[in-house]
mmCIF file of C-alpha atoms in Angstrom:
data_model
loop_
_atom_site.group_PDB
_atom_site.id
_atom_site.type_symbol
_atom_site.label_atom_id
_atom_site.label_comp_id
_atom_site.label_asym_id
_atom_site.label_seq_id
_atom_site.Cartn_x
_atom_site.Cartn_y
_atom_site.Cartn_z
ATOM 1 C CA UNK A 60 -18.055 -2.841 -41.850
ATOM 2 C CA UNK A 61 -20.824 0.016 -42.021
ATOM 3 C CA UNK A 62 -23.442 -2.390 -40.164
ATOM 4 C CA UNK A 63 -20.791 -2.743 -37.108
ATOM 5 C CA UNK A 64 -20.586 0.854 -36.848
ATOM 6 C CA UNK A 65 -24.644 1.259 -37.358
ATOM 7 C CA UNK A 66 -25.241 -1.238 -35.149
ATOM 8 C CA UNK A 67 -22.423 0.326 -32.255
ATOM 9 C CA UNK A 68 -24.353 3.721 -32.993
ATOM 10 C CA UNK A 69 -27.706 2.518 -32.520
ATOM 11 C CA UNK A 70 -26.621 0.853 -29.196
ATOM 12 C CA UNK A 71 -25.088 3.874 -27.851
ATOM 13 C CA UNK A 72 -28.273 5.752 -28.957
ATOM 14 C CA UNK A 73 -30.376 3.438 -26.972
ATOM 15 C CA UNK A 74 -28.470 4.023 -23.510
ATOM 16 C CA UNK A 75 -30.638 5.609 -20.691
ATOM 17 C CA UNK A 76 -28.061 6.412 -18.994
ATOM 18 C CA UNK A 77 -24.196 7.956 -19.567
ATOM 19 C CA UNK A 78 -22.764 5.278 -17.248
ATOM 20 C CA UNK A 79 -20.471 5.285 -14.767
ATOM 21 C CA UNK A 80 -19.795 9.695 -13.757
ATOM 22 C CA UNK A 81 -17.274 10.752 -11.587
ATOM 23 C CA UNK A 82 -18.716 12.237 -8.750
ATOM 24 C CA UNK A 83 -17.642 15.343 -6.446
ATOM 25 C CA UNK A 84 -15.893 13.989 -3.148
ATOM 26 C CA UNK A 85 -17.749 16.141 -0.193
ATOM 27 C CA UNK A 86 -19.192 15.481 3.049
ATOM 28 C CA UNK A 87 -22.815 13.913 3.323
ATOM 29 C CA UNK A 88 -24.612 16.559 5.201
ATOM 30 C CA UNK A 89 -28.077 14.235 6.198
ATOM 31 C CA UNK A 90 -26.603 12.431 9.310
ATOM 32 C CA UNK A 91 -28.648 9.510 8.414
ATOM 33 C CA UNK A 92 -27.455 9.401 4.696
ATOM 34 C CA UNK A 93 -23.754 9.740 6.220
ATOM 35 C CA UNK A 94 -24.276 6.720 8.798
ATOM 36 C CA UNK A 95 -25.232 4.783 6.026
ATOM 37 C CA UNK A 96 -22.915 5.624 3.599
ATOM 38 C CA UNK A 97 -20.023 4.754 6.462
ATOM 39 C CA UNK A 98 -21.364 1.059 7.035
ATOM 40 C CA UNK A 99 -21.414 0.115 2.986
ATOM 41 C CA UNK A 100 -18.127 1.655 2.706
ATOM 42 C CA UNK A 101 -17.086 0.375 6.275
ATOM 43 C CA UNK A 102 -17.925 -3.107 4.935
ATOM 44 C CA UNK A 103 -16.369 -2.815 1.751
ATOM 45 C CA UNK A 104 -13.275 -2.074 3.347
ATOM 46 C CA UNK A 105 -13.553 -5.039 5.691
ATOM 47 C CA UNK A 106 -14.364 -7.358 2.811
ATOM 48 C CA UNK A 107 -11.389 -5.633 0.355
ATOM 49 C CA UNK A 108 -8.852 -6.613 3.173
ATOM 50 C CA UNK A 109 -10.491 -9.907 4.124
ATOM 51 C CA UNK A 110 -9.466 -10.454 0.416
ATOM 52 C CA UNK A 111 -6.050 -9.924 0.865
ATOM 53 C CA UNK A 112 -5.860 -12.120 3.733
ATOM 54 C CA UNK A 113 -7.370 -15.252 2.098
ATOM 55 C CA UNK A 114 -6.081 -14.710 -1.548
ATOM 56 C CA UNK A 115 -2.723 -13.346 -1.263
ATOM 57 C CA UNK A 116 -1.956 -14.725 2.600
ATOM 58 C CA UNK A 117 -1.188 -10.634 3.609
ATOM 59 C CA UNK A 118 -1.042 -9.899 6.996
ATOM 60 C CA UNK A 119 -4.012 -6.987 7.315
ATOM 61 C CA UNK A 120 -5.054 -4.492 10.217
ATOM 62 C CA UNK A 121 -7.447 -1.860 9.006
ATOM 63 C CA UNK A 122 -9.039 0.059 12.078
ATOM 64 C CA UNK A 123 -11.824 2.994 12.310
ATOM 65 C CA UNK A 124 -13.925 5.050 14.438
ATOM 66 C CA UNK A 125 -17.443 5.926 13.508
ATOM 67 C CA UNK A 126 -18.449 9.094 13.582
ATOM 68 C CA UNK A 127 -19.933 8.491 17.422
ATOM 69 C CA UNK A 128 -16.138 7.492 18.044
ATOM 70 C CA UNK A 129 -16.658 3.564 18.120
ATOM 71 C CA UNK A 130 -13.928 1.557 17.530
ATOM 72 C CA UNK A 131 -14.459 -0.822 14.838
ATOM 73 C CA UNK A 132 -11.272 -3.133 13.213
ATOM 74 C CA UNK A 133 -10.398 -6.021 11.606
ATOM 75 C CA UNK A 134 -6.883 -7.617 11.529
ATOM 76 C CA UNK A 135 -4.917 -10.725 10.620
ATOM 77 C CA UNK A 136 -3.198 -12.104 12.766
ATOM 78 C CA UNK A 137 -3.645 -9.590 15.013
ATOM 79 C CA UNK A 138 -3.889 -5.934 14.977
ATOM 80 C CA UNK A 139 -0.811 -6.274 18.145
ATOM 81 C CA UNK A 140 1.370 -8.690 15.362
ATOM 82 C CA UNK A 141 1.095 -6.173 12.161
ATOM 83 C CA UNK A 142 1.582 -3.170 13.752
ATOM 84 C CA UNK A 143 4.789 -4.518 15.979
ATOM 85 C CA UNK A 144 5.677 -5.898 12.059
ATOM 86 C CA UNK A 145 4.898 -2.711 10.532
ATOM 87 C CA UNK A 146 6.716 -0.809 12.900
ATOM 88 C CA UNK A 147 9.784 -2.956 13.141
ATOM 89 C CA UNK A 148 10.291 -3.745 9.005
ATOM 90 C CA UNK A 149 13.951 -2.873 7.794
ATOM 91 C CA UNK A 150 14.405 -1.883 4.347
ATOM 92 C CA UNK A 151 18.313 -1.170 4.824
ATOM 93 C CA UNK A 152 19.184 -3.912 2.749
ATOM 94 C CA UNK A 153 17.873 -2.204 -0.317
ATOM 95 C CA UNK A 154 19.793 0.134 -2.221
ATOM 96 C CA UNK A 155 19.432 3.085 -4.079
ATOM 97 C CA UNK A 156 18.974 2.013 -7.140
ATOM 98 C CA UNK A 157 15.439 0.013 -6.213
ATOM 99 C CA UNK A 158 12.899 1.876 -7.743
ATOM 100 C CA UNK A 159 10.631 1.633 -4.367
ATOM 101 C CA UNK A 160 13.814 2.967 -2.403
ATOM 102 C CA UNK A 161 12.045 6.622 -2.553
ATOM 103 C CA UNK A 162 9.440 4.854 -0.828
ATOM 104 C CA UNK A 163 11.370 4.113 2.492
ATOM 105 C CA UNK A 164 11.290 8.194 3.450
ATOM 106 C CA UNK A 165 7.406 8.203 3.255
ATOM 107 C CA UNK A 166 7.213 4.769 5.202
ATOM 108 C CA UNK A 167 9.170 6.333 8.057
ATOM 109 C CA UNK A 168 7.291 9.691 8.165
ATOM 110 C CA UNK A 169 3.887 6.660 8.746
ATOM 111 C CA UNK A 170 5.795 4.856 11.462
ATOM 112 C CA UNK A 171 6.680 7.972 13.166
ATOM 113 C CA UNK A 172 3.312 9.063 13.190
ATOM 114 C CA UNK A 173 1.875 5.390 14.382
ATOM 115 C CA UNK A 174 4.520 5.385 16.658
ATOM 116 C CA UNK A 175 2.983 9.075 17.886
ATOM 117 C CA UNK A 176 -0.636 7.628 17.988
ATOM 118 C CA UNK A 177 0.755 4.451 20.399
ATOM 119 C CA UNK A 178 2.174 6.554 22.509
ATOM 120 C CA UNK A 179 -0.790 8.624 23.005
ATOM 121 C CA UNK A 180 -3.599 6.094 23.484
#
């Protein structure tokens, strides 16, 4: 029992580094560093929600502009098909009691707003 906790002691003494740090969420001032942070993220987004597509059968739209204001998006079916989706979904048949029922206030609030955005495009 003492040579599993030598041995875990003399492996955590041999680490270079601490691991994995949380890091402080800010803006990247360098404009280059910042256009190349938003592509690895911008395609890990793209890839997260092809995911969901192809393993689960969701129906995904995920759009962006870059920072130049290009419109970038990816969607499945169609962006058209899961927003008219999104925006038409009725969650009257659940009741109160449904743990996710909270949920339906917040949902509105996002349809309002998309509903906003539509109209101002």
């Amino acid at each position: 029992m003492a040579e599993a906790s030598n041995a875990t002691n003399q492996a955590q003494a041999a680490k270079k580094s601490k691991g994995r740090q949380k890091i402080k969420i800010k803006r990247i001032e360098d404009a280059k560093s910042r256009s190349v942070a938003y592509w690895k993220h911008n395609a890990a987004i793209y890839s997260r929600a092809k995911k969901l597509v192809s393993l689960m059968g969701a129906e995904v739209a995920v759009g962006m502009f870059s920072e130049s204001g290009r419109p970038y998006a990816f969607a499945n079916p169609s962006v058209e098909k899961v927003a008219r989706r999104f925006l038409e979904w009725n969650d009257d048949d659940k009741d109160s009691t449904d743990p996710d029922h909270h949920k339906k206030a917040i949902y509105d609030e996002q349809v309002e707003l998309f509903k906003e955005l539509l109209n101002t495009a």
